[in-house]
PDB file of C-alpha atoms in Angstrom:
ATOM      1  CA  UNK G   1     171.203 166.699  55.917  1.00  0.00           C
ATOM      2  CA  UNK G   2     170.220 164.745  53.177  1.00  0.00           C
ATOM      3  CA  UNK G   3     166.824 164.426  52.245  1.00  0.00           C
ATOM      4  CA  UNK G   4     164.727 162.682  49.938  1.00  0.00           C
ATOM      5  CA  UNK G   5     161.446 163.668  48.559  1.00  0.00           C
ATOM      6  CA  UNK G   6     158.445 161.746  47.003  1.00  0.00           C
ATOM      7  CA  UNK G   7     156.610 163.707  44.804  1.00  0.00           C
ATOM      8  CA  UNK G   8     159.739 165.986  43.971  1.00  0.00           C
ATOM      9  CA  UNK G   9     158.152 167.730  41.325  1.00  0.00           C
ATOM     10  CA  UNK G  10     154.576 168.809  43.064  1.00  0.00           C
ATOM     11  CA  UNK G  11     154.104 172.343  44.376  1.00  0.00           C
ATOM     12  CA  UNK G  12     155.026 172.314  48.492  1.00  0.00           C
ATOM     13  CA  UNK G  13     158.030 169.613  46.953  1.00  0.00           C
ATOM     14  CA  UNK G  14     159.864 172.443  45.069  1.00  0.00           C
ATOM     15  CA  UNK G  15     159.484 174.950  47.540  1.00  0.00           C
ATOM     16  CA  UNK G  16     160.807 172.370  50.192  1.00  0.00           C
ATOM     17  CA  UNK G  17     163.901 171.493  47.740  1.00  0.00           C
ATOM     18  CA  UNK G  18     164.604 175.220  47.517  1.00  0.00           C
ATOM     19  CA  UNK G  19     164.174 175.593  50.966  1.00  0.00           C
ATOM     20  CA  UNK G  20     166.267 173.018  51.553  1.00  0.00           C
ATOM     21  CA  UNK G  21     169.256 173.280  49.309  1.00  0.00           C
ATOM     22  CA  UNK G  22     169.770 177.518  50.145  1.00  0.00           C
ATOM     23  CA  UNK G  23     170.969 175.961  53.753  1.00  0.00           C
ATOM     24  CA  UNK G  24     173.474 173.754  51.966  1.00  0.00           C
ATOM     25  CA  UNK G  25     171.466 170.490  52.682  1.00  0.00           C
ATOM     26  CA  UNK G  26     171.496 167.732  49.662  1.00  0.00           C
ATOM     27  CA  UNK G  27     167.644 167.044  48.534  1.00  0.00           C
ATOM     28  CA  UNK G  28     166.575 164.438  45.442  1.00  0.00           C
ATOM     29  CA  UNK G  29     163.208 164.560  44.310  1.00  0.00           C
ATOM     30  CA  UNK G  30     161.549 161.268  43.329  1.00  0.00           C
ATOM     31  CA  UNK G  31     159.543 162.071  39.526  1.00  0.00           C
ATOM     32  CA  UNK G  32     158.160 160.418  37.062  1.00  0.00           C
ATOM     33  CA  UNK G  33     158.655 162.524  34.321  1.00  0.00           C
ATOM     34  CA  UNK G  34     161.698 163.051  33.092  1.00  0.00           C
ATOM     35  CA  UNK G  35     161.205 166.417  31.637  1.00  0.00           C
ATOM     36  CA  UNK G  36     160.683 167.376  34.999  1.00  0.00           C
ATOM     37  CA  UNK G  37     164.278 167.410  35.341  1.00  0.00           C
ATOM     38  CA  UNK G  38     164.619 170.861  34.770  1.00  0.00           C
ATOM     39  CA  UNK G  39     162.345 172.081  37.473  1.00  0.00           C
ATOM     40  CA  UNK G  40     164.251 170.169  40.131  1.00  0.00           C
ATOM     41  CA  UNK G  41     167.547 171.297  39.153  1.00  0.00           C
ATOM     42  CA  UNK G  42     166.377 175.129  39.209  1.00  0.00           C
ATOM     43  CA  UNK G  43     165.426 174.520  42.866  1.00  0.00           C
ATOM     44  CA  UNK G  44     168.762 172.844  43.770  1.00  0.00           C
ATOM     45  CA  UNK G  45     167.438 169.093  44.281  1.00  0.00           C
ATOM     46  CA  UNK G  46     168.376 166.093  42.106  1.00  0.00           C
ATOM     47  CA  UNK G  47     166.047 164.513  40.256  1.00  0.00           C
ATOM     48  CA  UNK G  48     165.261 160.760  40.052  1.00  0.00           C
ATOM     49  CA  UNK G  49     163.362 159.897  37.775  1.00  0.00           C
ATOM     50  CA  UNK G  50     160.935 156.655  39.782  1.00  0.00           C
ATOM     51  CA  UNK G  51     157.460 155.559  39.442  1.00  0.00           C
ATOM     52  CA  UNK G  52     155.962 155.305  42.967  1.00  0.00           C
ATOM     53  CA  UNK G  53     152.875 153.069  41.140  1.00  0.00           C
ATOM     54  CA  UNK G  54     155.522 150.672  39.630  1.00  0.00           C
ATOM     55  CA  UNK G  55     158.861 150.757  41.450  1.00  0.00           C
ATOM     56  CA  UNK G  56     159.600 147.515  43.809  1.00  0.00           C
ATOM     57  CA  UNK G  57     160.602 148.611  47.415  1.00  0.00           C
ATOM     58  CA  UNK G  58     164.208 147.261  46.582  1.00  0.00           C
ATOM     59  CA  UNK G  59     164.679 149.598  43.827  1.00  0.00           C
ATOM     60  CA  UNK G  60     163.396 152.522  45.719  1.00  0.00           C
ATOM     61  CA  UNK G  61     165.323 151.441  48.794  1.00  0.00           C
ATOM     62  CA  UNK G  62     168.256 152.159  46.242  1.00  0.00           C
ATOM     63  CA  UNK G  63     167.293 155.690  45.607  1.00  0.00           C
ATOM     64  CA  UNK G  64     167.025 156.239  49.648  1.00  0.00           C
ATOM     65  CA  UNK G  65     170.407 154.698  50.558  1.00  0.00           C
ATOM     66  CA  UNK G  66     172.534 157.549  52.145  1.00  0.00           C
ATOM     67  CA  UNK G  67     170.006 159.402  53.474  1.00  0.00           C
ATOM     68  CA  UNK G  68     168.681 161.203  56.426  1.00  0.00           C
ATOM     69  CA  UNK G  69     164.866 161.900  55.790  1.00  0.00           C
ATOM     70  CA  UNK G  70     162.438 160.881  53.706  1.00  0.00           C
ATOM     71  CA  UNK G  71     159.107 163.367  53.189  1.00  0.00           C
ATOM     72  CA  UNK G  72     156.291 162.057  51.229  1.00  0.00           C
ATOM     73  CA  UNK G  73     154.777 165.020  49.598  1.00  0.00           C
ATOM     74  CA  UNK G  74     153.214 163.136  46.755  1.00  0.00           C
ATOM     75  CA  UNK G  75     149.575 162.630  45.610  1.00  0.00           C
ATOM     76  CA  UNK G  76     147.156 161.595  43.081  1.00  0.00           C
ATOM     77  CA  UNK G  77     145.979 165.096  42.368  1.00  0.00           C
ATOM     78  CA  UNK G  78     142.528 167.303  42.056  1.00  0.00           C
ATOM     79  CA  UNK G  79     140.460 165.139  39.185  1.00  0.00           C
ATOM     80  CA  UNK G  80     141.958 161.765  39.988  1.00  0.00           C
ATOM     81  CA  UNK G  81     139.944 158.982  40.281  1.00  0.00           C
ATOM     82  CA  UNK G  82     139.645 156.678  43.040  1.00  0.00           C
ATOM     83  CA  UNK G  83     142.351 153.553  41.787  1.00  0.00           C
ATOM     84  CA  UNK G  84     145.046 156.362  41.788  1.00  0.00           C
ATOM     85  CA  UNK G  85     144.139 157.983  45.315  1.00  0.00           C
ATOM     86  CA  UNK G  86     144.676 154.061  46.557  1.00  0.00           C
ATOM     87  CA  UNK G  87     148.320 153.715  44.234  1.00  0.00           C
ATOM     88  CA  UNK G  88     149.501 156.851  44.805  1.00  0.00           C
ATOM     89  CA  UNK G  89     148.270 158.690  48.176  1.00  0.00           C
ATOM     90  CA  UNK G  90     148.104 155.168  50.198  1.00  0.00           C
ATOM     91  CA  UNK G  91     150.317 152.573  48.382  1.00  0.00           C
ATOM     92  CA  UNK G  92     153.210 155.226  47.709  1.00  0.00           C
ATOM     93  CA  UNK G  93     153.425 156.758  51.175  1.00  0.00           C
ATOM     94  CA  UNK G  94     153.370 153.155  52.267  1.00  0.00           C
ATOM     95  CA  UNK G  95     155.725 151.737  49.736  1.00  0.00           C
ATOM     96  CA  UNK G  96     158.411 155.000  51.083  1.00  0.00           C
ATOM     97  CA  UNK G  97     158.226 153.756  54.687  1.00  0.00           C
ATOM     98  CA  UNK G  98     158.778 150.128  53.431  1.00  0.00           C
ATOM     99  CA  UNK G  99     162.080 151.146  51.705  1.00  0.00           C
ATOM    100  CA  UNK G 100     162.804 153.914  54.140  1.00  0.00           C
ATOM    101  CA  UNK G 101     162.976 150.946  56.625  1.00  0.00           C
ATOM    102  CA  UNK G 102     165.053 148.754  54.138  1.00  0.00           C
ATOM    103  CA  UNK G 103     167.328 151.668  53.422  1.00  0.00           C
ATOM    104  CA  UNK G 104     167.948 152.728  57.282  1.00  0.00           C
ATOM    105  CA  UNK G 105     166.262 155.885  57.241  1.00  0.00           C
ATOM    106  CA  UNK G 106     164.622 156.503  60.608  1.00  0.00           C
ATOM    107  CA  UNK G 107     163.383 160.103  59.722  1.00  0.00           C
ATOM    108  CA  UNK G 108     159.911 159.989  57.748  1.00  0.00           C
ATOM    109  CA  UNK G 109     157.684 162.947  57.294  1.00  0.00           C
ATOM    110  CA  UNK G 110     153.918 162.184  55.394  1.00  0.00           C
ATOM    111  CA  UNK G 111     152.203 164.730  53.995  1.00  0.00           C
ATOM    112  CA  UNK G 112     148.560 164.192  54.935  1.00  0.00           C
ATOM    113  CA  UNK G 113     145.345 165.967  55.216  1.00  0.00           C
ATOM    114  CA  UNK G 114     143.296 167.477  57.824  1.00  0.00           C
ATOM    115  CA  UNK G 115     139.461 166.583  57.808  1.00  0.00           C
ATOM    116  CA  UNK G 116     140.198 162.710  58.374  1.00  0.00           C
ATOM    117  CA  UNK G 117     136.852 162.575  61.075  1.00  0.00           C
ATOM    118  CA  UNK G 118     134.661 163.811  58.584  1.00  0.00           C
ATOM    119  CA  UNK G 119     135.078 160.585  56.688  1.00  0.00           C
ATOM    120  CA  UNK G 120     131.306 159.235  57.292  1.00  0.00           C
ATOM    121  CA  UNK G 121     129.956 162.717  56.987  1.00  0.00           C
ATOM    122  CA  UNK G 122     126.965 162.750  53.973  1.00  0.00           C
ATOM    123  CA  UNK G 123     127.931 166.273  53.375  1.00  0.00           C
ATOM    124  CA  UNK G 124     131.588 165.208  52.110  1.00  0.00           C
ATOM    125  CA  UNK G 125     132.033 164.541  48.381  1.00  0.00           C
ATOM    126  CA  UNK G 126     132.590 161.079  47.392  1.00  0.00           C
ATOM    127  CA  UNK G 127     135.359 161.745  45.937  1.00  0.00           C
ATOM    128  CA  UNK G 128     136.849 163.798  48.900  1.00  0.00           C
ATOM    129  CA  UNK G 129     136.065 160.727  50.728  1.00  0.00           C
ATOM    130  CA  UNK G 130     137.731 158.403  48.713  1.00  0.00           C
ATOM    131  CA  UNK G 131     141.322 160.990  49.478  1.00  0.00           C
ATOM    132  CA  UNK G 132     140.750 160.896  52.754  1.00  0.00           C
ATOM    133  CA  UNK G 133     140.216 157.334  53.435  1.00  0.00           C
ATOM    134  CA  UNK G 134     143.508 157.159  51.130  1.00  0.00           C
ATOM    135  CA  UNK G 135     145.391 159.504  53.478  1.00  0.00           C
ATOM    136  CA  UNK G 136     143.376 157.679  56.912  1.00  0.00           C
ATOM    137  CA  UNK G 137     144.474 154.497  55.641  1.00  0.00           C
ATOM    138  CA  UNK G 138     147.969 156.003  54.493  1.00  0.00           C
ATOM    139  CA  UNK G 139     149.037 157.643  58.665  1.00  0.00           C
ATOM    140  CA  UNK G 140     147.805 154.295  59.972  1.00  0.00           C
ATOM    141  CA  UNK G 141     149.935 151.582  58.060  1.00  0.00           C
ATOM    142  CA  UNK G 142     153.290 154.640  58.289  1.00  0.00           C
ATOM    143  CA  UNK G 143     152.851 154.330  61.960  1.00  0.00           C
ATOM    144  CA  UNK G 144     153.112 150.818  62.073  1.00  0.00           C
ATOM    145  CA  UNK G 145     156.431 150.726  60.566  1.00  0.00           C
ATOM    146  CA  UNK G 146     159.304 151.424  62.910  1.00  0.00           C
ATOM    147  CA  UNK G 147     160.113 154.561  62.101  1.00  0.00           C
ATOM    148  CA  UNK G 148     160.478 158.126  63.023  1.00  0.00           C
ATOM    149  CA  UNK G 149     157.533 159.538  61.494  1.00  0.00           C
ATOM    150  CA  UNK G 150     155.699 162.568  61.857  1.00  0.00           C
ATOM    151  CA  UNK G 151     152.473 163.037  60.228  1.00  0.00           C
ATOM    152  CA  UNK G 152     151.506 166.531  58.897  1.00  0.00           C
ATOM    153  CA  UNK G 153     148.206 167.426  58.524  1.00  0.00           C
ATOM    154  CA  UNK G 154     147.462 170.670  56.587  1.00  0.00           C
ATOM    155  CA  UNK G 155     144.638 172.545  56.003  1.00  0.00           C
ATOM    156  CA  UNK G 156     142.831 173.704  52.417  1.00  0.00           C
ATOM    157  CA  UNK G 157     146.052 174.648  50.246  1.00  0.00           C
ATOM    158  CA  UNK G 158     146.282 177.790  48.240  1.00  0.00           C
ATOM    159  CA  UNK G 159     150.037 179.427  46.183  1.00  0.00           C
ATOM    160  CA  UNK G 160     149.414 182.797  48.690  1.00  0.00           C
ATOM    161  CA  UNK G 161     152.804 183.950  49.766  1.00  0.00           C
ATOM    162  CA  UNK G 162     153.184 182.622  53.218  1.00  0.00           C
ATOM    163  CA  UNK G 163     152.574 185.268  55.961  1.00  0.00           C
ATOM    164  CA  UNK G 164     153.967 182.541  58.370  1.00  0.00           C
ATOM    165  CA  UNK G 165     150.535 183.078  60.677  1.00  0.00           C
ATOM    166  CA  UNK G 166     149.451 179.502  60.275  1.00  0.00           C
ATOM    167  CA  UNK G 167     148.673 177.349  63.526  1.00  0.00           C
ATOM    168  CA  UNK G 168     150.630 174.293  64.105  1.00  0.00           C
ATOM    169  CA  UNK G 169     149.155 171.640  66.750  1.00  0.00           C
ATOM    170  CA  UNK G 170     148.050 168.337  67.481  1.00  0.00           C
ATOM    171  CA  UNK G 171     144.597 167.598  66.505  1.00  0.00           C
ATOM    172  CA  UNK G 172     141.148 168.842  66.182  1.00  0.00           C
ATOM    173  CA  UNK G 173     141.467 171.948  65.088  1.00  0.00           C
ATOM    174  CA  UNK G 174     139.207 174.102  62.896  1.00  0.00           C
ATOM    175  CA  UNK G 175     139.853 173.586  59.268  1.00  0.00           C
ATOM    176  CA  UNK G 176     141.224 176.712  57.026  1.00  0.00           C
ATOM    177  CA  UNK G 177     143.296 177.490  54.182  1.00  0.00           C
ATOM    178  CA  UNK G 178     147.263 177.603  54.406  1.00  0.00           C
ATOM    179  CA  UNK G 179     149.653 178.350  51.623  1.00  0.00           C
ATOM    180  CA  UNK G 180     152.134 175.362  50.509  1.00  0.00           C
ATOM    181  CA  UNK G 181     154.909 178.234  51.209  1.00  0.00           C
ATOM    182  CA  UNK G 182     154.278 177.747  55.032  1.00  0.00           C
ATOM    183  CA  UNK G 183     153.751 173.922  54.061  1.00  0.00           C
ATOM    184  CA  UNK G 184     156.947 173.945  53.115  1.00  0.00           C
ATOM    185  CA  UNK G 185     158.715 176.242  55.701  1.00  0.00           C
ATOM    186  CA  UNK G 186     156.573 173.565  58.330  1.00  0.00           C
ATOM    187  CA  UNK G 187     158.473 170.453  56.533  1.00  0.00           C
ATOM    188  CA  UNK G 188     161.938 172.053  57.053  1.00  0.00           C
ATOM    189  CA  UNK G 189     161.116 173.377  60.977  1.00  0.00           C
ATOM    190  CA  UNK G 190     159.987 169.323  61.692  1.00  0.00           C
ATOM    191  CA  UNK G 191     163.165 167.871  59.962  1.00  0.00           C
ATOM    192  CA  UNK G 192     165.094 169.513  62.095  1.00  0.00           C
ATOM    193  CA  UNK G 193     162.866 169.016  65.244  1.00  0.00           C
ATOM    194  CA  UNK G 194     163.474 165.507  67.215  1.00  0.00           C
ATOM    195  CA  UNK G 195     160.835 166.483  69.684  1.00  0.00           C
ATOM    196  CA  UNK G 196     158.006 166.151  66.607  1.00  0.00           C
ATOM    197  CA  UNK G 197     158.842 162.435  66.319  1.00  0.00           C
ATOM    198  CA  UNK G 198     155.737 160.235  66.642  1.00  0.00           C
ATOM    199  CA  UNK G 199     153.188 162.886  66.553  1.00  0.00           C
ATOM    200  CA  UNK G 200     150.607 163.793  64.428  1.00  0.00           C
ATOM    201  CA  UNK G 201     149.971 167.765  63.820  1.00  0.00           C
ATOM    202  CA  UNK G 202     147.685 169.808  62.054  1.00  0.00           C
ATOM    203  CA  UNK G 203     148.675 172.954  59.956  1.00  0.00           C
ATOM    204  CA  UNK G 204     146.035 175.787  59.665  1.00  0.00           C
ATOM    205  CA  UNK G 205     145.397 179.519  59.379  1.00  0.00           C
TER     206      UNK G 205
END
């Protein structure tokens, strides 16, 4: 399998690539940073050095030809303001599926969030808000594209070594922590699943 990531350098990313490229699959991360380089190699992936906020869908269709999957694991970060929860959580997961689509590459995983019907709730930050309307706004516009997408929905994240106890299934379920470790180990189990296509699951301890 060959799979591409978005986000390549983030935390569930590298433990994906790892995961990944132990099992003899090819993986290239998507970064902005070149001196990120190093990290991806370490992990087995190839790094590309892109810029989800400025890249044109034909250029990034570039960096997808060849493939098999694409995941979008990127975001805008804890701290971020609202412009770069639109560019980079909703724009870039939309701007993948555009050149996924241009690039033939059926298989689409989006790292989302659960929490998404809270989004009205007073007792939500603002800027919590903001993310999730990002992410909301993100699964809807994905699902319109003719793809093979799967949505992933996890829970709080922590960097706990994964116990593998988490609870995978379609939504409501109660929101909890779960590591990026079983984040990851999740990503690899729905590459390989066809049955997961077109769903939307939730990840939580």
């Amino acid at each position: 399998m060959d799979v591409v990531i978005a986000g390549g350098h983030g935390k569930i990313a590298l433990r994906l690539s790892k995961l990944l490229s132990a099992r003899g699959d090819a993986v290239a991360g998507l970064i902005r940073n070149p001196a990120q380089a190093g990290d991806l190699h370490a992990v087995g992936a190839r790094p590309v050095v892109c810029d989800l906020e400025s890249v044109s869908v034909e250029e990034l269709a570039e960096h997808l030809a060849g493939a098999d999957a694409a995941v979008f694991a990127a975001g805008a970060g804890p701290g971020s303001g609202a412009a770069r929860k639109e560019t980079v959580d909703r724009a870039g997961a939309v701007l993948l599926a555009d050149a996924a689509q241009r690039a033939g590459v059926r298989r689409y995983l989006l790292v989302s969030s659960m929490g998404l019907e809270r989004i009205g709730d007073p007792e939500v930050p603002p800027d919590f808000e903001v993310y999730l309307k990002a992410k909301r706004a993100a699964e809807e516009a994905v699902k319109e594209r003719p793809l093979e997408w799967t949505v992933l929905r996890p829970g709080a994240l922590t960097d706990e070594p994964t116990e593998r106890h988490a609870h995978l299934a379609p939504p409501p379920n109660r929101f909890g922590e779960v590591s990026r470790d079983e984040v990851a180990h999740t990503l690899l189990r729905l590459l390989d699943d066809p049955t997961t296509v077109h769903q939307t699951l939730e990840l939580t301890t």
